[in-house]
mmCIF file of C-alpha atoms in Angstrom:
data_model
loop_
_atom_site.group_PDB
_atom_site.id
_atom_site.type_symbol
_atom_site.label_atom_id
_atom_site.label_comp_id
_atom_site.label_asym_id
_atom_site.label_seq_id
_atom_site.Cartn_x
_atom_site.Cartn_y
_atom_site.Cartn_z
ATOM 1 C CA UNK A 1 -108.937 89.651 -143.994
ATOM 2 C CA UNK A 2 -105.514 91.292 -144.310
ATOM 3 C CA UNK A 3 -104.207 92.398 -147.679
ATOM 4 C CA UNK A 4 -100.821 93.805 -148.674
ATOM 5 C CA UNK A 5 -102.317 96.594 -150.783
ATOM 6 C CA UNK A 6 -100.598 99.174 -152.971
ATOM 7 C CA UNK A 7 -101.794 102.454 -151.457
ATOM 8 C CA UNK A 8 -99.273 104.651 -153.313
ATOM 9 C CA UNK A 9 -97.487 103.967 -156.602
ATOM 10 C CA UNK A 10 -94.087 104.982 -155.240
ATOM 11 C CA UNK A 11 -92.234 101.677 -155.007
ATOM 12 C CA UNK A 12 -91.911 99.410 -151.961
ATOM 13 C CA UNK A 13 -92.851 102.174 -149.500
ATOM 14 C CA UNK A 14 -96.282 102.230 -151.125
ATOM 15 C CA UNK A 15 -97.339 98.857 -149.643
ATOM 16 C CA UNK A 16 -99.666 98.926 -146.627
ATOM 17 C CA UNK A 17 -101.519 96.235 -144.708
ATOM 18 C CA UNK A 18 -105.206 96.958 -145.305
ATOM 19 C CA UNK A 19 -108.200 95.075 -143.913
ATOM 20 C CA UNK A 20 -110.774 94.095 -146.504
ATOM 21 C CA UNK A 21 -113.931 91.954 -146.263
ATOM 22 C CA UNK A 22 -113.358 88.266 -146.918
ATOM 23 C CA UNK A 23 -114.749 87.605 -150.414
ATOM 24 C CA UNK A 24 -117.756 85.413 -151.155
ATOM 25 C CA UNK A 25 -117.752 83.327 -154.347
ATOM 26 C CA UNK A 26 -120.343 83.797 -157.061
ATOM 27 C CA UNK A 27 -121.254 81.251 -159.736
ATOM 28 C CA UNK A 28 -118.111 79.595 -161.120
ATOM 29 C CA UNK A 29 -115.832 81.153 -158.512
ATOM 30 C CA UNK A 30 -113.862 79.889 -155.526
ATOM 31 C CA UNK A 31 -112.172 81.459 -152.535
ATOM 32 C CA UNK A 32 -108.665 80.236 -151.781
ATOM 33 C CA UNK A 33 -107.019 80.678 -148.394
ATOM 34 C CA UNK A 34 -103.625 81.843 -149.618
ATOM 35 C CA UNK A 35 -100.642 79.998 -148.202
ATOM 36 C CA UNK A 36 -98.110 81.497 -150.619
ATOM 37 C CA UNK A 37 -97.966 84.056 -153.429
ATOM 38 C CA UNK A 38 -94.817 84.714 -155.444
ATOM 39 C CA UNK A 39 -94.092 88.273 -156.559
ATOM 40 C CA UNK A 40 -92.850 89.253 -159.991
ATOM 41 C CA UNK A 41 -91.323 92.162 -161.864
ATOM 42 C CA UNK A 42 -94.848 92.703 -163.233
ATOM 43 C CA UNK A 43 -96.062 93.549 -159.700
ATOM 44 C CA UNK A 44 -93.109 95.861 -159.109
ATOM 45 C CA UNK A 45 -93.805 97.762 -162.338
ATOM 46 C CA UNK A 46 -97.314 98.441 -161.040
ATOM 47 C CA UNK A 47 -95.979 99.470 -157.632
ATOM 48 C CA UNK A 48 -93.472 101.826 -159.280
ATOM 49 C CA UNK A 49 -96.236 103.466 -161.330
ATOM 50 C CA UNK A 50 -94.753 102.039 -164.548
ATOM 51 C CA UNK A 51 -97.790 100.075 -165.730
ATOM 52 C CA UNK A 52 -100.710 101.269 -167.847
ATOM 53 C CA UNK A 53 -102.897 98.673 -166.104
ATOM 54 C CA UNK A 54 -103.177 100.529 -162.774
ATOM 55 C CA UNK A 55 -103.266 104.220 -161.867
ATOM 56 C CA UNK A 56 -103.988 106.173 -158.689
ATOM 57 C CA UNK A 57 -107.741 105.875 -159.271
ATOM 58 C CA UNK A 58 -107.451 102.108 -158.726
ATOM 59 C CA UNK A 59 -105.881 102.398 -155.258
ATOM 60 C CA UNK A 60 -105.786 100.602 -152.929
ATOM 61 C CA UNK A 61 -104.807 97.836 -155.346
ATOM 62 C CA UNK A 62 -104.028 94.242 -154.386
ATOM 63 C CA UNK A 63 -101.589 92.631 -156.812
ATOM 64 C CA UNK A 64 -100.174 89.113 -156.802
ATOM 65 C CA UNK A 65 -100.639 86.606 -159.643
ATOM 66 C CA UNK A 66 -99.061 83.418 -158.351
ATOM 67 C CA UNK A 67 -101.460 82.022 -155.756
ATOM 68 C CA UNK A 68 -101.217 78.677 -153.973
ATOM 69 C CA UNK A 69 -103.304 77.556 -151.033
ATOM 70 C CA UNK A 70 -106.415 75.691 -149.924
ATOM 71 C CA UNK A 71 -109.937 76.112 -151.286
ATOM 72 C CA UNK A 72 -112.208 77.431 -148.538
ATOM 73 C CA UNK A 73 -115.513 77.954 -150.343
ATOM 74 C CA UNK A 74 -116.921 77.491 -153.848
ATOM 75 C CA UNK A 75 -119.796 79.091 -155.719
ATOM 76 C CA UNK A 76 -122.644 77.512 -157.630
ATOM 77 C CA UNK A 77 -121.869 75.201 -160.554
ATOM 78 C CA UNK A 78 -118.342 74.440 -159.299
ATOM 79 C CA UNK A 79 -117.830 70.676 -159.334
ATOM 80 C CA UNK A 80 -114.171 70.081 -160.263
ATOM 81 C CA UNK A 81 -112.857 71.304 -156.906
ATOM 82 C CA UNK A 82 -114.209 71.420 -153.381
ATOM 83 C CA UNK A 83 -113.318 72.984 -150.027
ATOM 84 C CA UNK A 84 -110.147 71.508 -148.608
ATOM 85 C CA UNK A 85 -108.455 70.957 -151.970
ATOM 86 C CA UNK A 86 -104.865 72.178 -152.254
ATOM 87 C CA UNK A 87 -104.446 74.190 -155.456
ATOM 88 C CA UNK A 88 -102.318 76.578 -157.483
ATOM 89 C CA UNK A 89 -103.872 79.248 -159.692
ATOM 90 C CA UNK A 90 -103.234 79.669 -163.396
ATOM 91 C CA UNK A 91 -103.382 83.489 -163.535
ATOM 92 C CA UNK A 92 -104.603 83.683 -167.142
ATOM 93 C CA UNK A 93 -107.839 85.642 -167.533
ATOM 94 C CA UNK A 94 -109.667 85.055 -170.815
ATOM 95 C CA UNK A 95 -113.010 85.920 -172.392
ATOM 96 C CA UNK A 96 -114.013 82.288 -172.951
ATOM 97 C CA UNK A 97 -115.844 83.007 -176.207
ATOM 98 C CA UNK A 98 -113.318 84.119 -178.841
ATOM 99 C CA UNK A 99 -111.877 81.726 -181.445
ATOM 100 C CA UNK A 100 -108.679 81.205 -179.434
ATOM 101 C CA UNK A 101 -110.570 80.427 -176.239
ATOM 102 C CA UNK A 102 -112.635 77.877 -178.162
ATOM 103 C CA UNK A 103 -109.807 76.304 -180.170
ATOM 104 C CA UNK A 104 -106.760 77.137 -178.036
ATOM 105 C CA UNK A 105 -104.247 78.014 -176.893
ATOM 106 C CA UNK A 106 -106.074 80.236 -174.432
ATOM 107 C CA UNK A 107 -103.156 82.640 -173.931
ATOM 108 C CA UNK A 108 -103.916 83.968 -177.439
ATOM 109 C CA UNK A 109 -107.337 85.167 -176.207
ATOM 110 C CA UNK A 110 -108.341 88.453 -177.844
ATOM 111 C CA UNK A 111 -109.022 89.921 -174.388
ATOM 112 C CA UNK A 112 -106.176 88.188 -172.530
ATOM 113 C CA UNK A 113 -105.392 89.611 -169.125
ATOM 114 C CA UNK A 114 -103.882 88.540 -165.812
ATOM 115 C CA UNK A 115 -105.322 87.846 -162.383
ATOM 116 C CA UNK A 116 -104.409 90.134 -159.477
ATOM 117 C CA UNK A 117 -105.347 89.714 -155.824
ATOM 118 C CA UNK A 118 -103.044 87.087 -154.318
ATOM 119 C CA UNK A 119 -101.236 89.317 -151.826
ATOM 120 C CA UNK A 120 -103.907 88.696 -149.223
ATOM 121 C CA UNK A 121 -105.098 86.116 -146.741
ATOM 122 C CA UNK A 122 -107.838 85.010 -149.155
ATOM 123 C CA UNK A 123 -108.234 85.291 -152.924
ATOM 124 C CA UNK A 124 -111.389 85.221 -155.038
ATOM 125 C CA UNK A 125 -110.604 83.352 -158.272
ATOM 126 C CA UNK A 126 -112.200 81.660 -161.255
ATOM 127 C CA UNK A 127 -112.622 78.058 -160.134
ATOM 128 C CA UNK A 128 -111.766 76.611 -163.544
ATOM 129 C CA UNK A 129 -108.306 78.203 -163.361
ATOM 130 C CA UNK A 130 -107.296 76.146 -160.316
ATOM 131 C CA UNK A 131 -104.861 73.270 -160.720
ATOM 132 C CA UNK A 132 -104.867 70.567 -158.000
ATOM 133 C CA UNK A 133 -101.637 69.978 -156.091
ATOM 134 C CA UNK A 134 -100.403 66.523 -155.112
ATOM 135 C CA UNK A 135 -99.263 66.046 -151.522
ATOM 136 C CA UNK A 136 -95.613 66.084 -152.607
ATOM 137 C CA UNK A 137 -95.806 69.700 -153.882
ATOM 138 C CA UNK A 138 -95.872 72.321 -151.119
ATOM 139 C CA UNK A 139 -97.570 75.698 -151.528
ATOM 140 C CA UNK A 140 -94.388 77.795 -151.606
ATOM 141 C CA UNK A 141 -92.932 75.663 -154.391
ATOM 142 C CA UNK A 142 -96.219 75.748 -156.305
ATOM 143 C CA UNK A 143 -96.442 79.541 -156.032
ATOM 144 C CA UNK A 144 -93.100 79.834 -157.820
ATOM 145 C CA UNK A 145 -94.453 78.160 -160.953
ATOM 146 C CA UNK A 146 -97.206 80.191 -162.651
ATOM 147 C CA UNK A 147 -95.529 83.314 -164.007
ATOM 148 C CA UNK A 148 -91.795 82.660 -164.442
ATOM 149 C CA UNK A 149 -91.770 78.901 -164.991
ATOM 150 C CA UNK A 150 -94.968 78.763 -167.036
ATOM 151 C CA UNK A 151 -93.656 81.566 -169.262
ATOM 152 C CA UNK A 152 -90.267 79.895 -169.746
ATOM 153 C CA UNK A 153 -91.810 76.474 -170.384
ATOM 154 C CA UNK A 154 -94.136 77.871 -173.033
ATOM 155 C CA UNK A 155 -91.202 79.680 -174.680
ATOM 156 C CA UNK A 156 -89.214 76.460 -174.848
ATOM 157 C CA UNK A 157 -92.186 74.690 -176.400
ATOM 158 C CA UNK A 158 -92.683 77.484 -178.946
ATOM 159 C CA UNK A 159 -88.989 77.185 -179.843
ATOM 160 C CA UNK A 160 -89.273 73.392 -180.263
ATOM 161 C CA UNK A 161 -86.348 72.835 -177.879
ATOM 162 C CA UNK A 162 -85.294 69.217 -177.477
ATOM 163 C CA UNK A 163 -82.393 67.057 -176.304
ATOM 164 C CA UNK A 164 -78.986 68.274 -177.431
ATOM 165 C CA UNK A 165 -80.165 71.737 -178.542
ATOM 166 C CA UNK A 166 -78.160 74.799 -177.541
ATOM 167 C CA UNK A 167 -80.304 77.509 -175.958
ATOM 168 C CA UNK A 168 -79.055 81.085 -175.467
ATOM 169 C CA UNK A 169 -80.559 82.792 -172.394
ATOM 170 C CA UNK A 170 -79.533 86.451 -172.054
ATOM 171 C CA UNK A 171 -80.290 87.605 -168.518
ATOM 172 C CA UNK A 172 -80.013 84.068 -167.206
ATOM 173 C CA UNK A 173 -80.169 85.149 -163.556
ATOM 174 C CA UNK A 174 -83.619 86.786 -163.790
ATOM 175 C CA UNK A 175 -86.864 84.997 -162.971
ATOM 176 C CA UNK A 176 -87.662 83.774 -166.479
ATOM 177 C CA UNK A 177 -83.952 83.238 -167.150
ATOM 178 C CA UNK A 178 -83.447 80.923 -164.180
ATOM 179 C CA UNK A 179 -86.628 79.038 -165.051
ATOM 180 C CA UNK A 180 -85.512 78.723 -168.675
ATOM 181 C CA UNK A 181 -82.127 77.308 -167.679
ATOM 182 C CA UNK A 182 -83.657 74.757 -165.306
ATOM 183 C CA UNK A 183 -86.350 73.665 -167.754
ATOM 184 C CA UNK A 184 -83.943 73.434 -170.689
ATOM 185 C CA UNK A 185 -81.872 71.094 -168.514
ATOM 186 C CA UNK A 186 -84.994 69.001 -167.829
ATOM 187 C CA UNK A 187 -85.536 68.771 -171.606
ATOM 188 C CA UNK A 188 -81.945 67.624 -172.166
ATOM 189 C CA UNK A 189 -80.836 70.863 -173.849
ATOM 190 C CA UNK A 190 -77.609 72.792 -173.236
ATOM 191 C CA UNK A 191 -77.631 76.459 -172.204
ATOM 192 C CA UNK A 192 -75.406 79.495 -172.510
ATOM 193 C CA UNK A 193 -76.442 82.450 -170.365
ATOM 194 C CA UNK A 194 -75.351 85.950 -169.438
ATOM 195 C CA UNK A 195 -75.404 88.193 -166.397
ATOM 196 C CA UNK A 196 -73.517 91.195 -165.049
ATOM 197 C CA UNK A 197 -72.939 89.283 -161.785
ATOM 198 C CA UNK A 198 -70.341 86.545 -161.525
ATOM 199 C CA UNK A 199 -71.757 85.448 -158.164
ATOM 200 C CA UNK A 200 -75.266 85.040 -159.574
ATOM 201 C CA UNK A 201 -73.945 83.192 -162.622
ATOM 202 C CA UNK A 202 -72.226 80.767 -160.280
ATOM 203 C CA UNK A 203 -75.544 80.082 -158.555
ATOM 204 C CA UNK A 204 -77.340 79.514 -161.856
ATOM 205 C CA UNK A 205 -74.527 77.246 -163.026
ATOM 206 C CA UNK A 206 -75.308 75.052 -160.021
ATOM 207 C CA UNK A 207 -78.900 74.922 -161.317
ATOM 208 C CA UNK A 208 -77.869 73.628 -164.733
ATOM 209 C CA UNK A 209 -76.357 76.492 -166.776
ATOM 210 C CA UNK A 210 -73.685 74.952 -169.021
ATOM 211 C CA UNK A 211 -71.846 78.066 -170.257
ATOM 212 C CA UNK A 212 -71.757 81.308 -168.252
ATOM 213 C CA UNK A 213 -70.834 84.681 -169.772
ATOM 214 C CA UNK A 214 -70.298 87.623 -167.440
ATOM 215 C CA UNK A 215 -71.010 91.052 -168.890
ATOM 216 C CA UNK A 216 -73.561 93.234 -170.659
ATOM 217 C CA UNK A 217 -71.598 94.457 -173.679
ATOM 218 C CA UNK A 218 -73.466 93.095 -176.687
ATOM 219 C CA UNK A 219 -70.364 92.750 -178.871
ATOM 220 C CA UNK A 220 -68.453 90.885 -176.168
ATOM 221 C CA UNK A 221 -71.433 88.594 -175.570
ATOM 222 C CA UNK A 222 -71.718 87.913 -179.302
ATOM 223 C CA UNK A 223 -68.078 86.827 -179.494
ATOM 224 C CA UNK A 224 -68.324 84.669 -176.368
ATOM 225 C CA UNK A 225 -71.469 82.858 -177.521
ATOM 226 C CA UNK A 226 -69.942 82.171 -180.933
ATOM 227 C CA UNK A 227 -67.078 80.398 -179.207
ATOM 228 C CA UNK A 228 -69.667 77.995 -177.768
ATOM 229 C CA UNK A 229 -71.635 77.553 -180.998
ATOM 230 C CA UNK A 230 -74.698 78.713 -182.898
ATOM 231 C CA UNK A 231 -77.804 78.526 -180.702
ATOM 232 C CA UNK A 232 -80.766 76.494 -181.892
ATOM 233 C CA UNK A 233 -83.013 78.729 -179.783
ATOM 234 C CA UNK A 234 -82.946 82.013 -177.866
ATOM 235 C CA UNK A 235 -85.144 82.770 -174.852
ATOM 236 C CA UNK A 236 -85.360 86.561 -174.930
ATOM 237 C CA UNK A 237 -87.118 88.135 -171.953
ATOM 238 C CA UNK A 238 -85.104 91.374 -172.231
ATOM 239 C CA UNK A 239 -85.935 92.873 -175.639
ATOM 240 C CA UNK A 240 -83.992 95.989 -176.645
ATOM 241 C CA UNK A 241 -80.556 95.272 -178.132
ATOM 242 C CA UNK A 242 -80.766 91.596 -177.147
ATOM 243 C CA UNK A 243 -83.276 90.990 -179.945
ATOM 244 C CA UNK A 244 -80.816 91.932 -182.678
ATOM 245 C CA UNK A 245 -78.131 89.977 -180.833
ATOM 246 C CA UNK A 246 -80.352 86.905 -180.641
ATOM 247 C CA UNK A 247 -81.213 86.926 -184.342
ATOM 248 C CA UNK A 248 -77.557 87.461 -185.238
ATOM 249 C CA UNK A 249 -76.407 84.490 -183.152
ATOM 250 C CA UNK A 250 -79.063 81.971 -184.199
ATOM 251 C CA UNK A 251 -77.942 79.140 -186.440
ATOM 252 C CA UNK A 252 -79.732 78.673 -189.746
ATOM 253 C CA UNK A 253 -83.337 77.760 -189.054
ATOM 254 C CA UNK A 254 -83.023 78.832 -185.409
ATOM 255 C CA UNK A 255 -85.888 80.197 -183.306
ATOM 256 C CA UNK A 256 -85.979 83.148 -180.917
ATOM 257 C CA UNK A 257 -88.950 83.550 -178.573
ATOM 258 C CA UNK A 258 -89.538 87.007 -177.060
ATOM 259 C CA UNK A 259 -91.640 87.578 -173.934
ATOM 260 C CA UNK A 260 -90.408 90.833 -172.368
ATOM 261 C CA UNK A 261 -89.001 94.343 -172.678
ATOM 262 C CA UNK A 262 -86.859 94.857 -169.575
ATOM 263 C CA UNK A 263 -83.942 96.142 -171.680
ATOM 264 C CA UNK A 264 -86.123 98.166 -174.051
ATOM 265 C CA UNK A 265 -89.370 98.083 -176.004
ATOM 266 C CA UNK A 266 -87.772 98.769 -179.396
ATOM 267 C CA UNK A 267 -85.360 96.530 -181.316
ATOM 268 C CA UNK A 268 -83.648 96.515 -184.701
ATOM 269 C CA UNK A 269 -82.865 93.375 -186.662
ATOM 270 C CA UNK A 270 -81.012 92.562 -189.863
ATOM 271 C CA UNK A 271 -83.852 91.624 -192.230
ATOM 272 C CA UNK A 272 -81.670 89.845 -194.857
ATOM 273 C CA UNK A 273 -80.078 87.726 -192.107
ATOM 274 C CA UNK A 274 -83.573 86.832 -190.891
ATOM 275 C CA UNK A 275 -84.925 85.559 -194.198
ATOM 276 C CA UNK A 276 -81.736 84.250 -195.733
ATOM 277 C CA UNK A 277 -81.036 82.276 -192.565
ATOM 278 C CA UNK A 278 -84.622 80.971 -192.323
ATOM 279 C CA UNK A 279 -84.707 82.257 -188.746
ATOM 280 C CA UNK A 280 -87.870 82.804 -186.742
ATOM 281 C CA UNK A 281 -88.820 85.469 -184.172
ATOM 282 C CA UNK A 282 -91.809 84.384 -182.084
ATOM 283 C CA UNK A 283 -93.809 86.428 -179.597
ATOM 284 C CA UNK A 284 -95.021 84.691 -176.442
ATOM 285 C CA UNK A 285 -97.048 85.765 -173.398
ATOM 286 C CA UNK A 286 -97.253 83.633 -170.254
ATOM 287 C CA UNK A 287 -98.252 80.037 -171.001
ATOM 288 C CA UNK A 288 -101.301 77.803 -170.906
ATOM 289 C CA UNK A 289 -103.049 76.068 -168.057
ATOM 290 C CA UNK A 290 -101.859 72.776 -169.519
ATOM 291 C CA UNK A 291 -98.288 74.095 -169.253
ATOM 292 C CA UNK A 292 -98.857 74.740 -165.550
ATOM 293 C CA UNK A 293 -100.295 71.253 -165.062
ATOM 294 C CA UNK A 294 -97.211 69.764 -166.710
ATOM 295 C CA UNK A 295 -94.951 71.834 -164.457
ATOM 296 C CA UNK A 296 -96.753 70.579 -161.353
ATOM 297 C CA UNK A 297 -96.176 67.033 -162.620
ATOM 298 C CA UNK A 298 -92.453 67.749 -163.159
ATOM 299 C CA UNK A 299 -92.146 68.992 -159.582
ATOM 300 C CA UNK A 300 -94.129 66.039 -158.248
ATOM 301 C CA UNK A 301 -91.913 63.464 -159.955
ATOM 302 C CA UNK A 302 -88.702 65.181 -158.855
ATOM 303 C CA UNK A 303 -87.609 66.369 -162.317
ATOM 304 C CA UNK A 304 -87.846 70.067 -161.381
ATOM 305 C CA UNK A 305 -87.178 71.991 -158.177
ATOM 306 C CA UNK A 306 -88.041 75.682 -158.623
ATOM 307 C CA UNK A 307 -85.441 77.971 -157.116
ATOM 308 C CA UNK A 308 -86.789 79.930 -154.130
ATOM 309 C CA UNK A 309 -84.593 82.819 -153.000
ATOM 310 C CA UNK A 310 -86.487 83.807 -149.849
ATOM 311 C CA UNK A 311 -89.928 83.938 -148.249
ATOM 312 C CA UNK A 312 -91.484 86.894 -146.414
ATOM 313 C CA UNK A 313 -94.621 87.061 -144.253
ATOM 314 C CA UNK A 314 -97.531 89.085 -145.647
ATOM 315 C CA UNK A 315 -96.839 92.028 -143.348
ATOM 316 C CA UNK A 316 -93.338 92.318 -144.862
ATOM 317 C CA UNK A 317 -94.501 92.460 -148.482
ATOM 318 C CA UNK A 318 -92.967 95.914 -148.872
ATOM 319 C CA UNK A 319 -89.627 94.524 -147.686
ATOM 320 C CA UNK A 320 -89.982 91.710 -150.247
ATOM 321 C CA UNK A 321 -90.437 94.241 -153.051
ATOM 322 C CA UNK A 322 -87.445 96.218 -151.789
ATOM 323 C CA UNK A 323 -85.369 93.044 -152.022
ATOM 324 C CA UNK A 324 -86.612 92.486 -155.583
ATOM 325 C CA UNK A 325 -85.748 96.079 -156.469
ATOM 326 C CA UNK A 326 -82.143 95.528 -155.363
ATOM 327 C CA UNK A 327 -81.708 92.747 -157.967
ATOM 328 C CA UNK A 328 -79.380 90.785 -155.698
ATOM 329 C CA UNK A 329 -81.460 87.612 -155.690
ATOM 330 C CA UNK A 330 -81.507 84.446 -157.780
ATOM 331 C CA UNK A 331 -84.815 82.608 -157.807
ATOM 332 C CA UNK A 332 -88.320 83.484 -156.706
ATOM 333 C CA UNK A 333 -89.360 85.733 -153.828
ATOM 334 C CA UNK A 334 -92.501 84.407 -152.174
ATOM 335 C CA UNK A 335 -94.916 86.022 -149.699
ATOM 336 C CA UNK A 336 -96.479 83.572 -147.246
ATOM 337 C CA UNK A 337 -99.369 83.487 -144.769
#
């Protein structure tokens, strides 16, 4: 089978098409013929050599978390799915034995990790991480869901967002940002979001963003958000200075959920403002398999249409990563077979 493997950790030029044996499933596993696999900033960090997860000793490395396709074969003791089933993969990898795996939610697993291997014609996966797809949900749409939309949905749930709430989304034109805006709209919440690009903000406004703020200056953003109102919740996938900004802007009793560090891995906050305002800062990683199942249902009933920027064939995976690196897109980039 063909794979779009990382053969050098030098950015998009490090992707090569490499032939590998088609995998065979062991007990509890399944092989999925991959129709679509979305790419994420997580993959690009690996490709750029900016991830502790992968080094040159792991090359060639096949990344790709967000797999959708058709089950081709299953291993022993697999009964919930069978060959021919259309599925999307929940990319959570868990130990299955710790307290959190037993009691939930599984994304708190003490050995939590992520699946890699979807940038290929076939993917060997844990069968119990596959979510069936109804006929109304195509593979490209399904592949957009697991990382960005599952992460944003879980953040909104952790922040207890409901109808009428105001949600601040710094970096609203990124993958998690776009997903957060769309899902907040599904939940009946209002959103205020930022970006350095007026053109991209216009696109996200068409997807449901209620208040758009162009710029990256924290003080200017603070003033602009305050004109809209005090947010009930903040979806912070940037980290860095946006953490202090988020806490500062929250109304009394507000909740900020943090899932990323794109703008920096260190933040300062005003501790008295935190406790005197009864504000909460909540860490969040990915989501749960139940979150993904709910997202599939939202797509199936027409409540949610994930934004797809562009698709690329497997042999142009390097071009897809180059497009991601340029940061000119709004929505998911998906590699297809």
